[in-house]
């Protein structure tokens, strides 16, 4: 036994000094022997970790350090060469996971290599994609493993095949949770059967909790504002405010902002048309509906917290992001009907209104091409890669055509019609039959081109995404006739290069969701909105009749959508598809728009239960808000550098702040009576 002086007698500067002092009285030969034995045990432990526990205990005094050395080696080395516990590697791996990802370890106890493939359950008739190869087990009862990163946005199906014969051994559908740790064990169940079982090592994080918190906060603020508005509307409070201000202007503003009953207006217009001289006569429900669509559009354009349901659907189906643009188009058509009627009644000629409509459409188109263009961020715009279609371009085309149709058939006076004729109950349709004929002809053109136009290398009438969809048979046929027409007329370099179909279907063909063929159905969507405007004009002050007709239109369009889609996402005659702006997409969204407009109209304009705030303010300045949020997207306070770029909560907070900023800006502009008209 060796004597070691008390450490309190010395002062040490480094760890090496401490070790040298502790062992300075040992013999040099014995120290070298101890070091040699430790090195040997490390090398043996690294190669055969299970041998350490079976080794006989050394008979020298260094034996007391071997358990500690074995523990260190087991922690540091064993996970690289043998099976691991559920609390080591998965935990470390989860620290490097990104959003919408999970950790998966595939353990193979079979005597053959495994090919692991996957397919998203959201992908219709898709090919399996190879995830990786897992080596055969080292022996009976022993397993090899490989670590993988899997996506969590949608449920996926794992397929495990024998690498030699490519025979499917098992198929495992599973929905992984974000940042979860999972293990898939593949074992011999019997001579001819394989057992595949999934084990959860650690539960995923609740990535939807930030949405719940944000909803509670926003709901709480709305309740506080509603209570405050109710208090301000009390006669006692109104009188007090009136005495304090000593002005009738305060009472007028309170009535205006908190929803005092207004008459049903004769006109209401979109921001691309001149505003009536008296703002209080506007239908607040139209501005509110437009503002709701715009606010959600801004939010999803900023990223929507990077949640999949705030992004556009990869192909067939609907998400929240797919609702707002058609609704904006719908309410634009409604505003066209009311505005044109108001301007015609005030003495404008149809020719002058047509020229104004052409000029405004041209301005919208140029703003979309020259300002709201993703290529301008890369430097000066050049014709070689300039994208021609776009959101504002689509709005410009739809607005011009619908305005022309309305000017063709618009009635200046709608209150002097004969009431004893048979068509009087459906006068809001039959009086405008030439416009209906034109729209039906346009829709016939869309149907013929979509389903009859021969597309080289693709089946006629193809509506699929291409890529790995349809078992990879038509990988270059993204969008069928719609994509072919755009590439033929505009050129491959002048359309959108990163369509949403790349996310799941892995398409590599350029495709533009605001292309030429889809503009026809955008006109149809705006025309349904125009029909809503005609209902408001013909049944002015008859709230029950307006609501009834909105419901009838919603029912008719809903039934038509059910027939076209067979109430399914992929199996219908014409699936709901935002990228194609398919006929069923228009009828479905128009059905929903009639219902939403009905509810907003009843709550805001009929009952005055809600003033429409805060959506009313951006609805009054929609073009400014849309252009502004696109131009200033990368600037503070709309965007800042993240502390954790892989956090849904931080993305959601940033996108909500950015959207709220534009709502507040529109409120300030509204108070200053500043409206951007083109």
XYZ file of C-alpha atoms in Angstrom:
678
model
C 0.000 0.000 0.000
C 1.369 3.379 -1.028
C 1.111 6.603 0.894
C -0.407 9.560 -0.973
C -0.092 12.997 0.630
C -3.222 14.928 1.358
C -4.258 17.018 -1.618
C -4.935 19.965 0.649
C -1.181 20.378 1.186
C -0.560 21.336 -2.400
C -1.724 23.847 -4.962
C -2.359 22.464 -8.440
C -2.528 24.450 -11.638
C -3.444 21.648 -14.001
C -5.000 18.249 -13.963
C -1.676 16.787 -15.132
C 0.070 18.153 -12.028
C -2.489 16.453 -9.822
C -2.017 13.107 -11.516
C 1.766 13.375 -11.409
C 1.692 14.113 -7.685
C -0.658 11.243 -6.921
C 1.504 8.676 -8.702
C 5.015 10.043 -8.228
C 5.844 7.481 -5.492
C 4.967 4.515 -7.645
C 7.611 2.496 -9.324
C 8.174 3.212 -12.963
C 7.895 -0.400 -14.046
C 4.592 -0.914 -12.290
C 3.108 2.274 -13.744
C 4.019 1.180 -17.255
C 2.485 -2.220 -16.570
C -0.761 -0.630 -15.429
C -0.912 1.588 -18.475
C -0.328 -1.377 -20.741
C -3.130 -3.352 -19.171
C -5.538 -0.403 -19.501
C -4.671 0.023 -23.172
C -5.170 -3.650 -23.846
C -8.521 -3.647 -22.110
C -9.653 -0.623 -24.193
C -8.722 -2.276 -27.482
C -10.417 -5.511 -26.499
C -13.486 -3.652 -25.285
C -13.819 -1.747 -28.532
C -13.720 -4.885 -30.646
C -15.767 -7.197 -28.424
C -17.778 -5.230 -25.863
C -19.423 -8.336 -24.433
C -16.065 -9.822 -23.471
C -15.324 -7.279 -20.759
C -17.816 -8.783 -18.348
C -16.372 -12.270 -18.938
C -12.687 -11.459 -18.418
C -11.033 -12.787 -15.219
C -10.211 -10.121 -12.695
C -6.519 -9.019 -12.901
C -4.410 -9.658 -9.819
C -2.677 -6.258 -9.767
C -3.681 -3.083 -7.977
C -4.849 -1.435 -11.226
C -7.816 -3.784 -11.258
C -9.861 -1.243 -9.350
C -9.840 1.031 -12.432
C -11.053 -1.566 -14.915
C -14.796 -1.251 -14.093
C -14.564 2.503 -14.580
C -12.700 2.080 -17.873
C -15.222 -0.498 -19.062
C -18.091 1.845 -18.231
C -16.513 4.719 -20.155
C -15.804 2.509 -23.151
C -19.308 1.058 -23.052
C -20.854 4.494 -23.087
C -18.604 5.883 -25.819
C -17.895 2.917 -28.073
C -20.571 0.271 -27.746
C -23.321 2.316 -29.474
C -21.162 2.313 -32.582
C -20.778 -1.433 -32.801
C -23.645 -3.181 -31.057
C -27.205 -2.774 -29.817
C -27.942 0.314 -27.768
C -30.364 1.185 -25.034
C -33.299 3.467 -25.681
C -31.743 6.308 -23.745
C -28.438 6.823 -25.560
C -28.290 7.289 -29.333
C -31.949 8.128 -29.972
C -31.746 10.893 -27.408
C -28.619 12.305 -28.960
C -30.043 12.003 -32.456
C -33.244 13.797 -31.524
C -31.226 16.889 -30.684
C -30.304 17.339 -34.359
C -33.737 16.683 -35.827
C -35.427 19.396 -37.848
C -39.082 20.337 -37.915
C -41.444 17.556 -38.931
C -38.794 14.867 -38.502
C -38.435 11.855 -36.233
C -35.694 9.347 -35.462
C -36.114 5.714 -36.516
C -33.766 2.807 -35.797
C -34.380 -0.347 -37.842
C -33.127 -3.499 -36.097
C -32.605 -6.569 -38.266
C -32.324 -10.051 -36.717
C -32.751 -11.846 -40.026
C -29.972 -13.602 -41.872
C -30.508 -11.458 -44.940
C -30.080 -7.810 -45.733
C -33.158 -5.583 -45.702
C -34.090 -2.815 -48.133
C -36.196 -0.232 -46.285
C -38.533 1.851 -48.464
C -41.237 4.359 -47.641
C -44.257 6.049 -49.161
C -46.367 8.917 -47.839
C -49.980 7.985 -47.183
C -50.830 11.358 -48.705
C -49.285 10.295 -52.006
C -51.816 8.697 -54.365
C -50.655 5.633 -56.317
C -47.006 6.465 -55.722
C -43.818 4.478 -56.007
C -41.972 3.508 -52.844
C -38.791 5.479 -52.261
C -35.697 3.753 -50.879
C -34.817 4.823 -47.365
C -31.726 2.657 -46.889
C -30.173 -0.796 -46.476
C -29.921 -2.679 -43.169
C -27.217 -5.419 -42.890
C -28.088 -8.941 -41.859
C -27.942 -9.878 -38.187
C -24.514 -11.007 -36.936
C -25.914 -14.227 -35.522
C -28.938 -15.987 -34.011
C -30.675 -13.699 -31.548
C -28.428 -10.778 -32.471
C -29.365 -7.794 -34.569
C -27.752 -5.174 -36.718
C -29.288 -1.758 -37.036
C -29.236 1.428 -39.088
C -30.506 4.854 -38.054
C -32.858 6.862 -40.267
C -34.637 10.202 -40.247
C -38.298 10.053 -41.291
C -40.865 12.767 -41.992
C -43.835 13.411 -39.724
C -46.107 15.679 -41.780
C -48.264 12.786 -42.913
C -48.499 9.131 -42.044
C -46.119 6.915 -44.010
C -45.942 3.235 -44.924
C -42.641 1.419 -44.500
C -41.890 -1.502 -46.789
C -39.143 -4.008 -45.944
C -37.874 -6.229 -48.741
C -35.300 -8.982 -48.969
C -32.311 -7.410 -50.706
C -31.441 -10.628 -52.560
C -34.816 -11.605 -53.995
C -36.591 -8.247 -53.573
C -39.487 -10.089 -51.954
C -41.620 -8.010 -49.615
C -41.242 -9.255 -46.050
C -43.580 -6.858 -44.281
C -45.336 -3.524 -44.625
C -45.773 -1.175 -41.655
C -48.094 1.861 -41.824
C -47.294 4.318 -39.048
C -47.734 7.982 -38.145
C -44.543 9.324 -36.629
C -44.599 12.272 -34.261
C -42.248 15.217 -34.489
C -38.922 14.615 -32.686
C -40.058 11.184 -31.509
C -37.643 8.242 -31.135
C -38.764 4.929 -32.589
C -37.362 1.475 -33.270
C -38.579 -1.045 -35.830
C -37.682 -4.642 -34.968
C -37.611 -7.243 -37.728
C -37.527 -10.810 -36.406
C -38.254 -14.348 -37.562
C -41.753 -15.176 -36.385
C -41.573 -18.653 -37.893
C -39.778 -20.444 -40.684
C -41.796 -18.692 -43.378
C -43.038 -15.579 -41.581
C -41.383 -12.348 -40.473
C -42.551 -10.237 -37.573
C -42.190 -6.439 -37.772
C -43.025 -4.405 -34.691
C -42.654 -0.705 -33.898
C -41.437 0.431 -30.478
C -41.693 4.005 -29.198
C -38.700 4.973 -27.056
C -39.680 8.575 -26.359
C -42.913 10.382 -27.096
C -42.912 13.118 -29.740
C -43.236 16.777 -28.897
C -46.635 18.440 -29.148
C -45.936 20.641 -32.162
C -49.539 21.878 -32.221
C -49.396 23.391 -28.745
C -48.243 26.809 -30.082
C -51.367 26.962 -32.257
C -53.571 26.247 -29.251
C -51.845 28.929 -27.202
C -52.094 31.451 -30.036
C -55.794 30.659 -30.467
C -56.475 31.115 -26.753
C -54.610 34.431 -26.709
C -56.385 35.755 -29.801
C -59.756 34.536 -28.534
C -59.116 36.225 -25.192
C -58.206 39.507 -26.865
C -61.317 39.292 -29.045
C -63.493 38.761 -25.985
C -61.910 41.717 -24.219
C -62.463 43.913 -27.274
C -66.060 42.723 -27.556
C -66.712 43.473 -23.902
C -65.051 46.859 -24.273
C -67.153 47.595 -27.331
C -70.343 46.648 -25.495
C -69.389 48.947 -22.617
C -68.638 51.847 -24.937
C -71.998 51.406 -26.651
C -73.835 51.975 -23.365
C -75.733 55.242 -23.284
C -74.029 56.316 -20.083
C -70.560 55.794 -21.507
C -71.472 57.352 -24.842
C -72.820 60.405 -23.083
C -69.701 60.675 -20.978
C -67.468 60.432 -24.020
C -69.599 62.982 -25.793
C -69.277 65.451 -22.947
C -65.539 64.875 -22.696
C -64.955 65.402 -26.377
C -67.626 68.080 -26.794
C -67.981 66.983 -30.371
C -70.344 64.883 -32.416
C -67.339 63.437 -34.246
C -66.574 61.063 -31.372
C -70.076 59.615 -31.433
C -69.932 59.188 -35.196
C -66.646 57.305 -34.966
C -67.933 55.097 -32.138
C -71.016 54.198 -34.171
C -68.923 53.534 -37.242
C -66.263 51.400 -35.560
C -68.474 49.432 -33.191
C -71.126 48.476 -35.664
C -74.074 50.813 -35.492
C -76.887 49.607 -37.768
C -76.347 50.714 -41.330
C -78.681 50.483 -44.251
C -78.061 47.907 -46.908
C -75.990 49.740 -49.424
C -76.653 50.181 -53.048
C -72.980 49.771 -53.815
C -69.841 48.347 -52.381
C -66.605 48.010 -54.233
C -63.266 46.355 -54.226
C -60.076 48.337 -53.795
C -59.444 48.285 -57.501
C -62.586 50.368 -58.052
C -63.364 53.911 -56.857
C -64.881 54.104 -53.381
C -68.346 55.582 -52.897
C -68.412 59.077 -51.522
C -70.073 57.959 -48.285
C -68.098 55.190 -46.590
C -70.854 54.394 -44.113
C -73.034 53.170 -46.981
C -70.648 50.379 -47.848
C -71.587 46.834 -47.030
C -69.191 46.142 -44.192
C -69.663 42.406 -44.644
C -67.983 42.535 -48.063
C -64.939 44.379 -46.749
C -64.868 42.028 -43.758
C -64.984 38.917 -45.934
C -62.315 40.350 -48.212
C -60.192 41.236 -45.197
C -60.546 37.751 -43.719
C -59.349 36.208 -46.965
C -56.488 38.673 -47.232
C -55.278 38.255 -43.644
C -55.163 34.471 -43.964
C -53.450 34.850 -47.346
C -50.748 37.060 -45.816
C -50.308 34.639 -42.913
C -49.839 31.574 -45.120
C -47.571 33.482 -47.518
C -45.322 34.341 -44.579
C -45.097 30.657 -43.717
C -48.035 29.828 -41.457
C -45.761 28.596 -38.677
C -44.387 25.991 -41.110
C -47.370 23.713 -40.464
C -48.343 21.521 -43.402
C -52.024 22.529 -43.298
C -51.020 26.193 -43.744
C -49.240 25.268 -46.969
C -50.813 24.531 -50.327
C -51.831 20.957 -50.945
C -49.264 19.020 -52.945
C -51.891 18.015 -55.488
C -55.494 16.881 -54.906
C -57.289 18.014 -51.775
C -57.634 21.169 -49.708
C -55.727 22.902 -46.943
C -56.351 26.255 -45.258
C -53.948 27.907 -47.698
C -56.067 26.734 -50.648
C -59.186 28.575 -49.473
C -58.201 32.216 -49.401
C -57.332 33.081 -53.010
C -60.631 31.783 -54.487
C -62.568 33.598 -51.766
C -60.750 36.812 -52.620
C -61.689 36.289 -56.282
C -65.300 35.580 -55.273
C -65.682 38.765 -53.258
C -64.017 40.719 -56.069
C -66.828 39.572 -58.365
C -69.436 40.619 -55.795
C -67.850 44.054 -55.545
C -67.814 44.422 -59.334
C -71.585 43.972 -59.502
C -72.279 46.557 -56.797
C -69.686 49.051 -58.003
C -70.709 48.958 -61.646
C -74.333 49.467 -60.689
C -73.445 52.429 -58.482
C -71.284 54.087 -61.137
C -73.847 53.554 -63.879
C -76.514 55.127 -61.662
C -74.246 58.089 -61.030
C -73.962 58.819 -64.759
C -70.868 56.968 -65.984
C -71.106 55.566 -69.503
C -70.407 51.915 -70.213
C -67.598 52.806 -72.590
C -65.777 54.908 -69.998
C -66.170 52.155 -67.398
C -64.787 49.633 -69.877
C -61.715 51.799 -70.455
C -61.227 52.192 -66.715
C -61.493 48.437 -66.243
C -58.882 47.824 -68.939
C -56.514 50.362 -67.382
C -56.895 48.924 -63.874
C -56.366 45.386 -65.129
C -53.223 46.489 -66.942
C -51.899 48.108 -63.763
C -52.589 44.968 -61.745
C -50.859 42.816 -64.334
C -47.767 45.033 -64.455
C -47.518 45.213 -60.673
C -47.649 41.434 -60.554
C -44.974 40.985 -63.223
C -42.561 43.760 -62.233
C -42.980 44.026 -58.443
C -44.584 40.888 -57.041
C -42.137 38.602 -58.756
C -39.842 36.164 -56.922
C -37.026 36.765 -59.395
C -36.518 40.408 -58.476
C -34.880 39.312 -55.222
C -32.108 37.708 -57.277
C -31.110 40.935 -58.986
C -32.351 42.986 -61.941
C -35.207 41.344 -63.767
C -34.273 39.772 -67.063
C -36.547 38.316 -69.661
C -34.730 34.969 -69.656
C -36.237 33.822 -66.354
C -39.134 36.229 -65.820
C -42.256 34.531 -64.508
C -45.278 35.817 -66.413
C -48.237 34.261 -64.518
C -48.954 35.173 -60.909
C -51.636 36.021 -58.377
C -52.157 39.645 -59.396
C -51.948 38.674 -63.061
C -54.711 36.121 -62.490
C -56.777 38.748 -60.638
C -56.274 41.204 -63.492
C -57.558 38.762 -66.115
C -60.531 37.654 -64.011
C -61.475 41.213 -63.106
C -61.334 42.420 -66.709
C -63.457 39.599 -68.110
C -66.052 39.743 -65.342
C -66.259 43.534 -65.582
C -66.791 43.255 -69.351
C -69.527 40.664 -68.856
C -71.233 42.801 -66.263
C -71.091 45.916 -68.437
C -72.623 43.854 -71.231
C -75.759 42.980 -69.262
C -75.862 45.352 -66.257
C -79.207 46.982 -65.416
C -78.999 50.557 -64.208
C -82.304 50.348 -62.348
C -83.337 47.106 -60.685
C -86.359 48.368 -58.747
C -88.724 49.159 -61.651
C -89.228 45.647 -63.032
C -92.622 44.089 -63.618
C -93.578 41.812 -60.738
C -96.284 39.797 -62.484
C -94.047 38.072 -65.056
C -93.174 34.386 -64.628
C -89.417 34.967 -64.450
C -89.594 37.606 -61.709
C -88.629 35.145 -58.868
C -85.394 34.301 -60.736
C -84.776 37.732 -62.223
C -81.256 37.834 -60.759
C -80.353 35.041 -63.235
C -82.543 35.392 -66.321
C -81.953 39.117 -66.742
C -78.293 38.359 -67.333
C -78.583 35.278 -69.531
C -76.073 36.535 -72.182
C -73.346 36.660 -69.523
C -74.271 33.155 -68.381
C -74.006 31.896 -71.957
C -70.509 33.413 -72.260
C -69.346 31.846 -68.991
C -70.734 28.441 -69.943
C -68.914 28.666 -73.284
C -65.679 29.479 -71.470
C -66.198 26.473 -69.225
C -66.844 24.279 -72.253
C -63.503 25.456 -73.648
C -61.780 24.467 -70.387
C -63.374 21.019 -70.425
C -62.490 20.388 -74.069
C -58.862 21.479 -73.737
C -58.395 19.635 -70.450
C -59.867 16.315 -71.541
C -59.437 16.287 -75.321
C -56.142 18.055 -76.070
C -53.432 15.530 -77.039
C -50.325 15.998 -74.893
C -47.139 14.338 -76.201
C -46.070 11.424 -74.037
C -49.107 11.708 -71.746
C -52.558 10.149 -71.702
C -55.357 12.366 -72.968
C -57.276 13.982 -70.130
C -54.521 13.376 -67.586
C -55.046 15.343 -64.330
C -52.242 13.850 -62.260
C -49.091 15.334 -60.724
C -46.532 13.286 -62.636
C -43.335 12.497 -60.754
C -43.682 9.332 -58.685
C -47.475 9.517 -58.862
C -49.437 7.017 -60.941
C -46.637 4.526 -60.273
C -44.171 6.758 -62.080
C -45.651 6.079 -65.515
C -46.137 9.755 -66.424
C -43.333 11.488 -64.580
C -43.122 14.392 -67.078
C -46.871 14.952 -67.407
C -47.446 17.256 -64.438
C -50.795 18.998 -64.875
C -51.607 17.327 -68.184
C -53.010 19.813 -70.688
C -52.729 22.773 -68.286
C -48.970 22.358 -67.929
C -48.535 21.660 -71.625
C -50.390 24.840 -72.676
C -48.259 26.994 -70.354
C -44.987 25.481 -71.544
C -46.083 25.807 -75.153
C -47.324 29.422 -75.035
C -45.124 30.942 -72.310
C -42.026 28.775 -72.366
C -40.617 26.578 -69.659
C -38.504 29.396 -68.160
C -41.401 31.823 -67.753
C -43.569 29.742 -65.427
C -43.240 28.706 -61.793
C -40.255 26.420 -61.238
C -41.052 25.035 -57.762
C -44.653 23.790 -57.691
C -46.097 22.295 -54.515
C -46.235 18.880 -56.212
C -42.485 18.562 -55.611
C -43.035 18.135 -51.872
C -44.689 14.709 -52.010
C -44.713 13.638 -55.656
C -41.091 14.642 -56.309
C -41.917 16.190 -59.664
C -39.093 17.789 -61.610
C -41.187 19.520 -64.289
C -41.980 23.236 -64.058
C -45.661 23.924 -63.487
C -47.517 27.165 -62.728
C -50.631 27.068 -60.498
C -51.622 30.497 -61.917
C -51.300 29.372 -65.514
C -53.391 30.157 -68.573
C -55.919 27.324 -68.553
C -56.774 27.738 -64.887
C -57.634 31.407 -65.510
C -60.863 30.271 -67.166
C -62.108 28.733 -63.932
C -60.930 31.800 -62.018
C -63.334 33.795 -64.190
C -66.047 31.294 -63.243
C -65.265 31.826 -59.551
C -65.481 35.601 -59.950
C -68.738 35.186 -61.857
C -70.260 33.279 -58.935
C -69.274 36.257 -56.805
C -70.900 38.518 -59.392
C -74.072 36.485 -58.958
C -73.934 37.108 -55.210
C -73.747 40.813 -55.988
C -76.789 40.596 -58.252
C -78.713 38.962 -55.408
C -77.785 41.838 -53.096
C -78.929 44.350 -55.716
C -82.250 42.733 -56.585
C -83.279 41.847 -53.039
C -82.056 44.972 -51.306
C -83.329 45.252 -47.726
C -84.967 41.800 -48.048
C -82.600 39.979 -45.737
C -84.492 36.692 -45.613
C -84.598 36.454 -49.423
C -80.895 37.232 -49.699
C -80.009 34.583 -47.129
C -82.327 32.044 -48.777
C -80.754 32.534 -52.185
C -77.255 32.299 -50.766
C -78.236 28.976 -49.213
C -79.779 27.713 -52.458
C -76.615 28.526 -54.405
C -74.482 26.877 -51.768
C -76.652 23.746 -51.928
C -76.560 23.570 -55.746
C -72.793 24.022 -55.881
C -72.264 21.554 -53.037
C -74.251 18.866 -54.844
C -72.344 19.511 -58.066
C -69.060 19.172 -56.183
C -70.167 15.902 -54.619
C -71.016 14.512 -58.067
C -67.740 15.630 -59.650
C -65.541 14.350 -56.813
C -67.636 11.340 -55.717
C -67.051 12.733 -52.204
C -63.421 11.582 -52.318
C -60.027 13.199 -52.648
C -58.668 11.203 -55.598
C -61.402 8.939 -56.984
C -63.755 11.480 -58.541
C -64.329 12.456 -62.155
C -62.665 15.828 -61.512
C -60.850 15.958 -58.157
C -60.586 19.136 -56.108
C -57.253 20.587 -57.163
C -55.918 24.092 -56.522
C -52.940 23.680 -58.865
C -55.290 22.998 -61.775
C -58.092 25.255 -60.538
C -60.315 22.352 -61.477
C -64.070 22.722 -61.941
C -64.769 20.867 -58.690
C -62.313 23.141 -56.883
C -64.282 26.184 -58.041
C -67.691 24.734 -57.185
C -66.494 23.580 -53.753
C -64.897 26.905 -52.846
C -67.837 28.881 -54.265
C -70.191 26.787 -52.114
C -68.131 27.597 -49.047
C -67.892 31.282 -50.055
C -71.678 31.620 -50.237
C -71.976 30.135 -46.759
C -69.241 32.324 -45.241
C -70.610 35.471 -46.898
C -74.074 34.586 -45.620
C -72.815 34.299 -42.052
C -70.746 37.481 -42.190
C -73.583 39.388 -43.845
C -76.049 38.263 -41.196
C -73.762 39.023 -38.262
C -72.300 42.311 -39.538
C -74.935 43.984 -41.721
C -78.219 42.477 -40.577
C -77.822 42.089 -36.819
C -74.835 44.412 -36.290
C -73.462 42.016 -33.696
C -69.970 42.539 -35.062
C -68.361 45.531 -36.713
C -66.065 43.379 -38.852
C -62.963 44.607 -37.048
C -60.106 43.974 -37.402
C -60.627 42.324 -40.806
C -62.614 45.271 -42.061
C -59.510 47.508 -42.191
C -57.265 45.395 -44.463
C -60.352 44.673 -46.555
C -60.546 48.385 -47.315
C -56.902 48.488 -48.438
C -56.437 45.034 -49.902
C -54.128 45.912 -52.797
C -51.805 47.943 -50.578
C -51.602 45.184 -47.958
C -50.989 42.457 -50.518
C -48.307 44.346 -52.431
C -46.721 45.638 -49.221
C -46.451 42.240 -47.554
C -44.763 40.826 -50.652
C -42.294 43.693 -51.081
C -41.298 44.068 -47.410
C -41.391 40.375 -46.528
C -37.693 40.168 -45.631
C -37.553 43.328 -43.532
C -37.996 43.876 -39.803
C -40.501 43.702 -38.091
C -41.990 41.254 -40.570
C -38.990 38.936 -40.335
C -36.024 38.535 -38.011
C -33.235 36.063 -37.363
C -34.360 32.996 -35.438
C -32.778 31.718 -32.262
C -34.065 28.266 -33.254
C -34.987 27.992 -36.915
C -36.422 24.506 -36.344
C -39.121 25.595 -33.915
C -42.744 25.765 -35.005
C -43.436 28.085 -32.085
C -40.879 30.662 -33.228
C -42.019 30.543 -36.837
C -45.641 30.856 -35.751
C -44.847 33.827 -33.505
C -42.977 35.587 -36.286
C -45.720 35.006 -38.865
C -48.452 36.144 -36.478
C -46.504 39.293 -35.608
C -45.913 40.067 -39.283
C -49.579 39.564 -40.154
C -50.704 41.640 -37.168
C -48.401 44.449 -38.268
C -50.219 44.686 -41.594
C -53.595 44.652 -39.878
C -52.410 47.507 -37.646
C -50.996 49.419 -40.622
C -54.308 49.072 -42.445
C -56.102 50.336 -39.328
C -53.899 53.440 -39.183
C -54.485 54.091 -42.874
C -58.209 53.649 -42.372
C -58.215 56.209 -39.556
C -56.325 58.624 -41.802
C -58.712 57.849 -44.691
C -55.825 56.717 -46.870
C -56.818 54.103 -49.461
C -54.697 52.922 -52.361
C -56.819 52.747 -55.482
C -55.668 51.754 -58.932
